[in-house]
N, CA, C and O atoms as a DFTB+ gen file, in Angstrom:
556 C
 N C O
     1  1      27.669     -13.625     -20.347
     2  2      26.513     -12.781     -20.622
     3  2      26.085     -12.112     -19.326
     4  3      25.938     -12.783     -18.305
     5  1      25.885     -10.818     -19.351
     6  2      25.461     -10.088     -18.162
     7  2      23.936     -10.075     -18.075
     8  3      23.237     -10.462     -19.011
     9  1      23.457      -9.633     -16.955
    10  2      22.008      -9.551     -16.746
    11  2      21.373      -8.618     -17.772
    12  3      20.252      -8.859     -18.219
    13  1      22.082      -7.554     -18.149
    14  2      21.523      -6.586     -19.089
    15  2      21.433      -7.133     -20.507
    16  3      20.677      -6.610     -21.325
    17  1      22.199      -8.182     -20.806
    18  2      22.169      -8.756     -22.141
    19  2      21.069      -9.784     -22.337
    20  3      20.823     -10.218     -23.462
    21  1      20.405     -10.177     -21.263
    22  2      19.377     -11.199     -21.375
    23  2      18.201     -10.668     -22.178
    24  3      17.793      -9.521     -21.991
    25  1      17.645     -11.490     -23.074
    26  2      16.559     -11.023     -23.926
    27  2      15.260     -10.738     -23.185
    28  3      14.487      -9.893     -23.637
    29  1      14.988     -11.400     -22.078
    30  2      13.725     -11.211     -21.355
    31  2      13.947     -10.496     -20.034
    32  3      13.409     -10.908     -19.006
    33  1      14.726      -9.442     -20.052
    34  2      15.026      -8.721     -18.816
    35  2      13.774      -8.072     -18.216
    36  3      13.731      -7.815     -17.013
    37  1      12.755      -7.804     -19.044
    38  2      11.538      -7.174     -18.517
    39  2      10.581      -8.190     -17.906
    40  3       9.550      -7.800     -17.357
    41  1      10.888      -9.464     -17.984
    42  2      10.067     -10.502     -17.379
    43  2      10.768     -11.018     -16.146
    44  3      11.956     -11.335     -16.196
    45  1      10.057     -11.107     -15.044
    46  2      10.664     -11.475     -13.779
    47  2       9.931     -12.669     -13.214
    48  3       8.701     -12.685     -13.174
    49  1      10.683     -13.678     -12.772
    50  2      10.070     -14.797     -12.075
    51  2       9.537     -14.282     -10.755
    52  3      10.209     -13.513     -10.068
    53  1       8.359     -14.690     -10.404
    54  2       7.797     -14.183      -9.162
    55  2       7.155     -15.292      -8.362
    56  3       6.298     -16.021      -8.861
    57  1       7.564     -15.410      -7.149
    58  2       6.900     -16.262      -6.189
    59  2       6.460     -15.396      -5.030
    60  3       5.570     -15.765      -4.264
    61  1       7.088     -14.243      -4.907
    62  2       6.791     -13.344      -3.802
    63  2       5.458     -12.644      -3.979
    64  3       4.826     -12.264      -2.993
    65  1       5.020     -12.468      -5.208
    66  2       3.793     -11.718      -5.444
    67  2       2.573     -12.626      -5.406
    68  3       1.613     -12.351      -4.686
    69  1       2.606     -13.703      -6.177
    70  2       1.422     -14.562      -6.260
    71  2       1.551     -15.837      -5.466
    72  3       0.552     -16.504      -5.201
    73  1       2.771     -16.191      -5.076
    74  2       2.965     -17.441      -4.372
    75  2       3.174     -18.610      -5.313
    76  3       3.412     -19.731      -4.863
    77  1       3.090     -18.370      -6.602
    78  2       3.248     -19.428      -7.594
    79  2       4.589     -19.214      -8.295
    80  3       4.758     -18.246      -9.037
    81  1       5.531     -20.111      -8.061
    82  2       6.869     -19.945      -8.628
    83  2       6.883     -20.101     -10.143
    84  3       7.855     -19.704     -10.784
    85  1       5.841     -20.661     -10.728
    86  2       5.817     -20.827     -12.180
    87  2       5.208     -19.614     -12.875
    88  3       5.304     -19.483     -14.095
    89  1       4.582     -18.729     -12.104
    90  2       3.944     -17.554     -12.702
    91  2       5.004     -16.548     -13.124
    92  3       6.089     -16.494     -12.545
    93  1       4.685     -15.760     -14.129
    94  2       5.589     -14.706     -14.580
    95  2       4.874     -13.377     -14.446
    96  3       3.675     -13.262     -14.701
    97  1       5.637     -12.378     -14.040
    98  2       5.099     -11.031     -13.934
    99  2       5.866     -10.158     -14.909
   100  3       7.096     -10.138     -14.904
   101  1       5.147      -9.448     -15.731
   102  2       5.774      -8.574     -16.711
   103  2       5.847      -7.161     -16.161
   104  3       4.865      -6.640     -15.633
   105  1       7.016      -6.544     -16.286
   106  2       7.179      -5.153     -15.864
   107  2       6.357      -4.283     -16.793
   108  3       6.447      -4.415     -18.013
   109  1       5.563      -3.400     -16.230
   110  2       4.687      -2.539     -17.016
   111  2       5.104      -1.088     -16.852
   112  3       4.736      -0.457     -15.861
   113  1       5.873      -0.533     -17.810
   114  2       6.280       0.860     -17.681
   115  2       5.102       1.827     -17.698
   116  3       5.181       2.903     -17.104
   117  1       4.011       1.462     -18.369
   118  2       2.845       2.341     -18.387
   119  2       2.228       2.470     -16.995
   120  3       1.808       3.557     -16.597
   121  1       2.175       1.372     -16.264
   122  2       1.635       1.402     -14.897
   123  2       2.562       2.222     -14.000
   124  3       2.097       3.031     -13.198
   125  1       3.867       2.012     -14.134
   126  2       4.824       2.782     -13.330
   127  2       4.724       4.277     -13.647
   128  3       4.842       5.110     -12.749
   129  1       4.507       4.615     -14.914
   130  2       4.342       6.020     -15.303
   131  2       3.107       6.634     -14.682
   132  3       3.145       7.771     -14.213
   133  1       1.997       5.881     -14.675
   134  2       0.770       6.384     -14.045
   135  2       0.946       6.547     -12.533
   136  3       0.422       7.489     -11.939
   137  1       1.684       5.628     -11.922
   138  2       1.970       5.770     -10.490
   139  2       2.757       7.051     -10.234
   140  3       2.480       7.782      -9.284
   141  1       3.738       7.314     -11.088
   142  2       4.540       8.530     -10.930
   143  2       3.671       9.774     -11.073
   144  3       3.827      10.729     -10.312
   145  1       2.760       9.771     -12.037
   146  2       1.856      10.912     -12.223
   147  2       0.984      11.095     -10.985
   148  3       0.784      12.221     -10.529
   149  1       0.466      10.000     -10.442
   150  2      -0.380      10.082      -9.248
   151  2       0.395      10.669      -8.071
   152  3      -0.121      11.529      -7.356
   153  1       1.618      10.214      -7.867
   154  2       2.435      10.717      -6.760
   155  2       2.751      12.200      -6.960
   156  3       2.690      12.983      -6.012
   157  1       3.085      12.582      -8.181
   158  2       3.405      13.985      -8.467
   159  2       2.197      14.882      -8.207
   160  3       2.348      15.975      -7.661
   161  1       0.999      14.433      -8.592
   162  2      -0.210      15.215      -8.332
   163  2      -0.423      15.440      -6.832
   164  3      -0.787      16.536      -6.406
   165  1      -0.193      14.397      -6.045
   166  2      -0.367      14.530      -4.596
   167  2       0.689      15.472      -4.016
   168  3       0.375      16.312      -3.172
   169  1       1.926      15.336      -4.460
   170  2       3.001      16.213      -3.961
   171  2       2.713      17.670      -4.309
   172  3       2.885      18.556      -3.471
   173  1       2.277      17.920      -5.541
   174  2       1.969      19.292      -5.937
   175  2       0.824      19.873      -5.118
   176  3       0.834      21.057      -4.783
   177  1      -0.162      19.040      -4.796
   178  2      -1.275      19.518      -3.965
   179  2      -0.791      19.857      -2.560
   180  3      -1.195      20.874      -1.995
   181  1       0.071      19.016      -1.989
   182  2       0.590      19.281      -0.648
   183  2       1.516      20.488      -0.627
   184  3       1.642      21.158       0.398
   185  1       2.161      20.768      -1.746
   186  2       3.046      21.924      -1.842
   187  2       2.270      23.207      -2.132
   188  3       2.866      24.278      -2.255
   189  1       0.942      23.105      -2.242
   190  2       0.057      24.244      -2.507
   191  2       0.399      24.971      -3.802
   192  3       0.353      26.200      -3.864
   193  1       0.740      24.212      -4.827
   194  2       1.024      24.784      -6.140
   195  2      -0.311      25.179      -6.776
   196  3      -1.213      24.345      -6.866
   197  1      -0.457      26.432      -7.219
   198  2      -1.724      26.873      -7.819
   199  2      -2.099      25.993      -9.011
   200  3      -1.264      25.663      -9.854
   201  1      -3.370      25.629      -9.055
   202  2      -3.865      24.787     -10.132
   203  2      -3.847      23.308      -9.799
   204  3      -4.417      22.503     -10.536
   205  1      -3.198      22.932      -8.696
   206  2      -3.119      21.527      -8.307
   207  2      -3.716      21.289      -6.933
   208  3      -3.256      20.417      -6.195
   209  1      -4.739      22.061      -6.586
   210  2      -5.369      21.927      -5.274
   211  2      -6.087      20.593      -5.127
   212  3      -6.296      20.131      -4.005
   213  1      -6.465      19.973      -6.221
   214  2      -7.201      18.712      -6.169
   215  2      -6.289      17.511      -6.121
   216  3      -6.322      16.675      -7.024
   217  1      -5.472      17.404      -5.081
   218  2      -4.542      16.282      -4.940
   219  2      -5.238      14.952      -4.800
   220  3      -4.636      13.901      -5.020
   221  1      -6.526      14.992      -4.429
   222  2      -7.287      13.752      -4.312
   223  2      -7.379      13.031      -5.650
   224  3      -7.598      11.820      -5.678
   225  1      -7.217      13.741      -6.750
   226  2      -7.244      13.099      -8.073
   227  2      -6.075      12.124      -8.187
   228  3      -6.226      11.029      -8.728
   229  1      -4.915      12.522      -7.678
   230  2      -3.762      11.625      -7.676
   231  2      -4.023      10.387      -6.844
   232  3      -3.621       9.284      -7.218
   233  1      -4.698      10.566      -5.711
   234  2      -5.038       9.429      -4.861
   235  2      -6.015       8.513      -5.595
   236  3      -5.873       7.290      -5.551
   237  1      -7.006       9.101      -6.270
   238  2      -7.960       8.294      -7.039
   239  2      -7.257       7.492      -8.131
   240  3      -7.542       6.310      -8.323
   241  1      -6.342       8.139      -8.841
   242  2      -5.588       7.443      -9.892
   243  2      -4.815       6.285      -9.283
   244  3      -4.796       5.188      -9.841
   245  1      -4.182       6.521      -8.148
   246  2      -3.404       5.462      -7.503
   247  2      -4.297       4.295      -7.097
   248  3      -3.903       3.139      -7.254
   249  1      -5.497       4.573      -6.576
   250  2      -6.406       3.501      -6.181
   251  2      -6.874       2.689      -7.392
   252  3      -6.999       1.468      -7.311
   253  1      -7.128       3.358      -8.498
   254  2      -7.535       2.637      -9.716
   255  2      -6.402       1.720     -10.182
   256  3      -6.639       0.568     -10.544
   257  1      -5.174       2.238     -10.170
   258  2      -4.019       1.423     -10.561
   259  2      -3.876       0.235      -9.613
   260  3      -3.652      -0.890     -10.060
   261  1      -4.005       0.477      -8.314
   262  2      -3.887      -0.606      -7.340
   263  2      -4.949      -1.666      -7.574
   264  3      -4.659      -2.860      -7.495
   265  1      -6.161      -1.251      -7.858
   266  2      -7.223      -2.216      -8.151
   267  2      -6.905      -3.056      -9.372
   268  3      -7.143      -4.264      -9.382
   269  1      -6.369      -2.419     -10.401
   270  2      -5.981      -3.135     -11.609
   271  2      -4.883      -4.154     -11.321
   272  3      -4.959      -5.301     -11.760
   273  1      -3.865      -3.726     -10.584
   274  2      -2.740      -4.616     -10.285
   275  2      -3.189      -5.776      -9.405
   276  3      -2.818      -6.922      -9.661
   277  1      -3.980      -5.498      -8.376
   278  2      -4.458      -6.553      -7.484
   279  2      -5.321      -7.557      -8.247
   280  3      -5.168      -8.767      -8.079
   281  1      -6.222      -7.055      -9.080
   282  2      -7.063      -7.957      -9.874
   283  2      -6.219      -8.800     -10.814
   284  3      -6.481      -9.991     -10.982
   285  1      -5.218      -8.201     -11.423
   286  2      -4.339      -8.958     -12.320
   287  2      -3.592     -10.050     -11.561
   288  3      -3.456     -11.171     -12.051
   289  1      -3.107      -9.721     -10.360
   290  2      -2.406     -10.724      -9.558
   291  2      -3.329     -11.879      -9.174
   292  3      -2.942     -13.045      -9.245
   293  1      -4.538     -11.546      -8.771
   294  2      -5.484     -12.592      -8.378
   295  2      -5.868     -13.481      -9.561
   296  3      -6.049     -14.688      -9.400
   297  1      -5.989     -12.893     -10.731
   298  2      -6.364     -13.680     -11.912
   299  2      -5.241     -14.602     -12.361
   300  3      -5.498     -15.633     -12.983
   301  1      -3.993     -14.244     -12.051
   302  2      -2.862     -15.074     -12.462
   303  2      -2.589     -16.217     -11.512
   304  3      -1.784     -17.094     -11.824
   305  1      -3.230     -16.233     -10.373
   306  2      -3.008     -17.324      -9.431
   307  2      -3.572     -18.610     -10.005
   308  3      -4.466     -18.587     -10.850
   309  1      -3.039     -19.733      -9.539
   310  2      -3.580     -21.018      -9.997
   311  2      -5.064     -21.111      -9.677
   312  3      -5.520     -20.571      -8.669
   313  1      -5.822     -21.795     -10.533
   314  2      -7.270     -21.878     -10.291
   315  2      -7.568     -22.621      -8.986
   316  3      -7.309     -23.817      -8.854
   317  1      -8.098     -21.902      -8.069
   318  2      -8.527     -22.428      -6.770
   319  2      -9.858     -21.784      -6.446
   320  3     -10.389     -20.992      -7.224
   321  1     -10.366     -22.121      -5.337
   322  2     -11.597     -21.503      -4.888
   323  2     -11.338     -20.015      -4.638
   324  3     -10.305     -19.657      -4.073
   325  1     -12.260     -19.151      -5.051
   326  2     -12.072     -17.703      -4.967
   327  2     -11.801     -17.263      -3.533
   328  3     -10.942     -16.411      -3.302
   329  1     -12.505     -17.819      -2.590
   330  2     -12.323     -17.431      -1.189
   331  2     -10.897     -17.730      -0.729
   332  3     -10.304     -16.936       0.001
   333  1     -10.344     -18.869      -1.150
   334  2      -8.974     -19.219      -0.789
   335  2      -7.996     -18.228      -1.423
   336  3      -7.050     -17.790      -0.768
   337  1      -8.216     -17.871      -2.687
   338  2      -7.337     -16.911      -3.363
   339  2      -7.308     -15.578      -2.623
   340  3      -6.233     -15.027      -2.386
   341  1      -8.476     -15.054      -2.257
   342  2      -8.539     -13.776      -1.556
   343  2      -7.907     -13.861      -0.176
   344  3      -7.180     -12.957       0.236
   345  1      -8.184     -14.949       0.540
   346  2      -7.608     -15.116       1.874
   347  2      -6.089     -15.195       1.780
   348  3      -5.387     -14.569       2.574
   349  1      -5.584     -15.946       0.834
   350  2      -4.141     -16.079       0.637
   351  2      -3.528     -14.732       0.260
   352  3      -2.480     -14.352       0.781
   353  1      -4.180     -14.023      -0.635
   354  2      -3.695     -12.722      -1.089
   355  2      -3.594     -11.744       0.077
   356  3      -2.553     -11.116       0.270
   357  1      -4.669     -11.612       0.856
   358  2      -4.675     -10.660       1.962
   359  2      -3.758     -11.098       3.104
   360  3      -3.172     -10.249       3.776
   361  1      -3.622     -12.392       3.334
   362  2      -2.694     -12.867       4.367
   363  2      -1.268     -12.467       4.018
   364  3      -0.510     -12.066       4.901
   365  1      -0.895     -12.567       2.763
   366  2       0.453     -12.152       2.334
   367  2       0.631     -10.647       2.514
   368  3       1.693     -10.204       2.951
   369  1      -0.376      -9.863       2.191
   370  2      -0.276      -8.418       2.347
   371  2      -0.153      -8.038       3.816
   372  3       0.633      -7.161       4.174
   373  1      -0.933      -8.701       4.663
   374  2      -0.881      -8.417       6.100
   375  2       0.498      -8.750       6.655
   376  3       1.057      -7.970       7.425
   377  1       1.056      -9.901       6.275
   378  2       2.390     -10.273       6.762
   379  2       3.456      -9.294       6.282
   380  3       4.464      -9.100       6.961
   381  1       3.247      -8.679       5.128
   382  2       4.234      -7.739       4.603
   383  2       4.082      -6.342       5.211
   384  3       5.083      -5.677       5.481
   385  1       2.850      -5.891       5.429
   386  2       2.607      -4.497       5.805
   387  2       2.549      -4.278       7.317
   388  3       3.070      -3.273       7.801
   389  1       1.939      -5.176       8.069
   390  2       1.699      -4.956       9.496
   391  2       2.989      -4.748      10.295
   392  3       3.012      -3.850      11.136
   393  1       4.049      -5.510      10.090
   394  2       5.264      -5.241      10.886
   395  2       5.806      -3.819      10.686
   396  3       6.154      -3.152      11.660
   397  1       5.880      -3.358       9.455
   398  2       6.390      -2.007       9.192
   399  2       5.428      -0.950       9.747
   400  3       5.869       0.055      10.304
   401  1       4.139      -1.167       9.600
   402  2       3.156      -0.209      10.113
   403  2       3.214      -0.139      11.637
   404  3       3.112       0.945      12.211
   405  1       3.374      -1.275      12.290
   406  2       3.465      -1.307      13.754
   407  2       4.714      -0.568      14.233
   408  3       4.648       0.226      15.171
   409  1       5.836      -0.829      13.594
   410  2       7.068      -0.136      13.954
   411  2       6.932       1.374      13.755
   412  3       7.399       2.157      14.582
   413  1       6.294       1.778      12.662
   414  2       6.081       3.204      12.391
   415  2       5.215       3.848      13.465
   416  3       5.529       4.938      13.944
   417  1       4.129       3.186      13.846
   418  2       3.244       3.732      14.886
   419  2       3.954       3.850      16.234
   420  3       3.795       4.845      16.941
   421  1       4.730       2.838      16.581
   422  2       5.448       2.879      17.862
   423  2       6.492       3.992      17.843
   424  3       6.590       4.764      18.796
   425  1       7.265       4.080      16.773
   426  2       8.305       5.112      16.669
   427  2       7.688       6.510      16.671
   428  3       8.218       7.422      17.306
   429  1       6.575       6.680      15.967
   430  2       5.900       7.983      15.931
   431  2       5.363       8.363      17.302
   432  3       5.443       9.525      17.699
   433  1       4.820       7.404      18.021
   434  2       4.293       7.665      19.362
   435  2       5.414       8.110      20.303
   436  3       5.267       9.096      21.025
   437  1       6.534       7.379      20.295
   438  2       7.663       7.763      21.150
   439  2       8.227       9.129      20.741
   440  3       8.532       9.956      21.600
   441  1       8.363       9.362      19.453
   442  2       8.888      10.658      18.985
   443  2       7.960      11.793      19.405
   444  3       8.426      12.841      19.851
   445  1       6.657      11.593      19.266
   446  2       5.707      12.634      19.655
   447  2       5.779      12.894      21.156
   448  3       5.715      14.044      21.591
   449  1       5.910      11.841      21.943
   450  2       5.987      11.998      23.393
   451  2       7.206      12.830      23.781
   452  3       7.098      13.749      24.592
   453  1       8.362      12.511      23.205
   454  2       9.594      13.221      23.580
   455  2       9.679      14.610      22.950
   456  3      10.250      15.518      23.554
   457  1       9.129      14.795      21.762
   458  2       9.193      16.105      21.109
   459  2       8.143      17.073      21.652
   460  3       8.414      18.268      21.771
   461  1       6.961      16.580      21.979
   462  2       5.889      17.454      22.461
   463  2       5.917      17.658      23.965
   464  3       5.434      18.676      24.460
   465  1       6.464      16.722      24.682
   466  2       6.391      16.771      26.139
   467  2       5.139      16.047      26.605
   468  3       4.193      15.855      25.840
   469  1       5.148      15.648      27.870
   470  2       4.064      14.795      28.381
   471  2       2.698      15.467      28.287
   472  3       1.745      14.854      27.808
   473  1       2.588      16.715      28.736
   474  2       1.296      17.401      28.777
   475  2       0.737      17.603      27.375
   476  3      -0.421      17.275      27.113
   477  1       1.552      18.139      26.475
   478  2       1.083      18.364      25.102
   479  2       0.745      17.049      24.412
   480  3      -0.217      16.961      23.648
   481  1       1.547      16.033      24.693
   482  2       1.288      14.720      24.082
   483  2      -0.060      14.179      24.534
   484  3      -0.844      13.698      23.715
   485  1      -0.335      14.254      25.834
   486  2      -1.613      13.747      26.350
   487  2      -2.785      14.560      25.811
   488  3      -3.821      13.993      25.464
   489  1      -2.635      15.892      25.738
   490  2      -3.698      16.730      25.178
   491  2      -3.935      16.393      23.710
   492  3      -5.076      16.277      23.264
   493  1      -2.849      16.241      22.972
   494  2      -2.960      15.905      21.546
   495  2      -3.585      14.524      21.374
   496  3      -4.418      14.319      20.492
   497  1      -3.180      13.585      22.216
   498  2      -3.731      12.234      22.130
   499  2      -5.230      12.231      22.390
   500  3      -5.982      11.537      21.706
   501  1      -5.664      13.012      23.385
   502  2      -7.095      13.087      23.698
   503  2      -7.860      13.732      22.550
   504  3      -8.973      13.310      22.235
   505  1      -7.279      14.745      21.924
   506  2      -7.931      15.417      20.801
   507  2      -8.013      14.494      19.587
   508  3      -9.042      14.422      18.915
   509  1      -6.924      13.796      19.319
   510  2      -6.883      12.911      18.153
   511  2      -7.803      11.704      18.319
   512  3      -8.377      11.212      17.348
   513  1      -7.936      11.237      19.551
   514  2      -8.772      10.068      19.783
   515  2     -10.237      10.380      19.551
   516  3     -11.006       9.500      19.167
   517  1     -10.632      11.629      19.781
   518  2     -11.993      12.037      19.484
   519  2     -12.984      11.647      20.548
   520  3     -12.623      11.064      21.571
   521  1     -14.246      11.973      20.300
   522  2     -15.283      11.753      21.314
   523  2     -15.599      10.274      21.544
   524  3     -16.198       9.928      22.562
   525  1     -15.212       9.404      20.625
   526  2     -15.555       7.988      20.769
   527  2     -14.749       7.311      21.865
   528  3     -15.139       6.253      22.358
   529  1     -13.624       7.913      22.254
   530  2     -12.790       7.279      23.270
   531  2     -13.054       7.815      24.666
   532  3     -12.495       7.312      25.641
   533  1     -13.904       8.834      24.772
   534  2     -14.149       9.396      26.094
   535  2     -15.098       8.503      26.883
   536  3     -15.907       7.783      26.297
   537  1     -15.000       8.546      28.212
   538  2     -15.857       7.680      29.038
   539  2     -17.278       8.224      29.174
   540  3     -18.092       7.629      29.880
   541  1     -17.596       9.351      28.510
   542  2     -18.938       9.927      28.637
   543  2     -19.976       9.006      27.993
   544  3     -19.687       8.267      27.052
   545  1     -21.164       9.077      28.521
   546  2     -22.279       8.379      27.883
   547  2     -23.279       9.418      27.410
   548  3     -23.471      10.449      28.055
   549  1     -23.901       9.147      26.306
   550  2     -24.880      10.086      25.749
   551  2     -26.261       9.504      25.916
   552  3     -26.540       8.384      25.488
   553  1     -27.133      10.290      26.553
   554  2     -28.502       9.807      26.763
   555  2     -29.394      10.171      25.601
   556  3     -30.581       9.844      25.608
């Protein structure tokens, strides 16, 4: 029997999402479809397609979906103290996201330095950092 012949192919054992190896996560094509719509709305807005200037709507849809998914994951965790559930949930997200985000920031910084040149990079860095990073004091 192949993987495609299994009757519960849409159900996936998950320990990576909730930390509970006995929990089951069901694939939701409706959620994936809404995610696709949200991404398409943002892409169309960035492409300046007439009628799709409000790309923020796609971002709003994505945030609502994310809230739904996160709440569903938290509710499926074993009953523990709420503070522990949230701490565990966010610790897993931090361990997953921070390494990739750090690598992206470092690579982008080096690429900007070499592509812009030292002077332009420093000027751009000062502009991007804004007034909060300047040594000036306001009386």
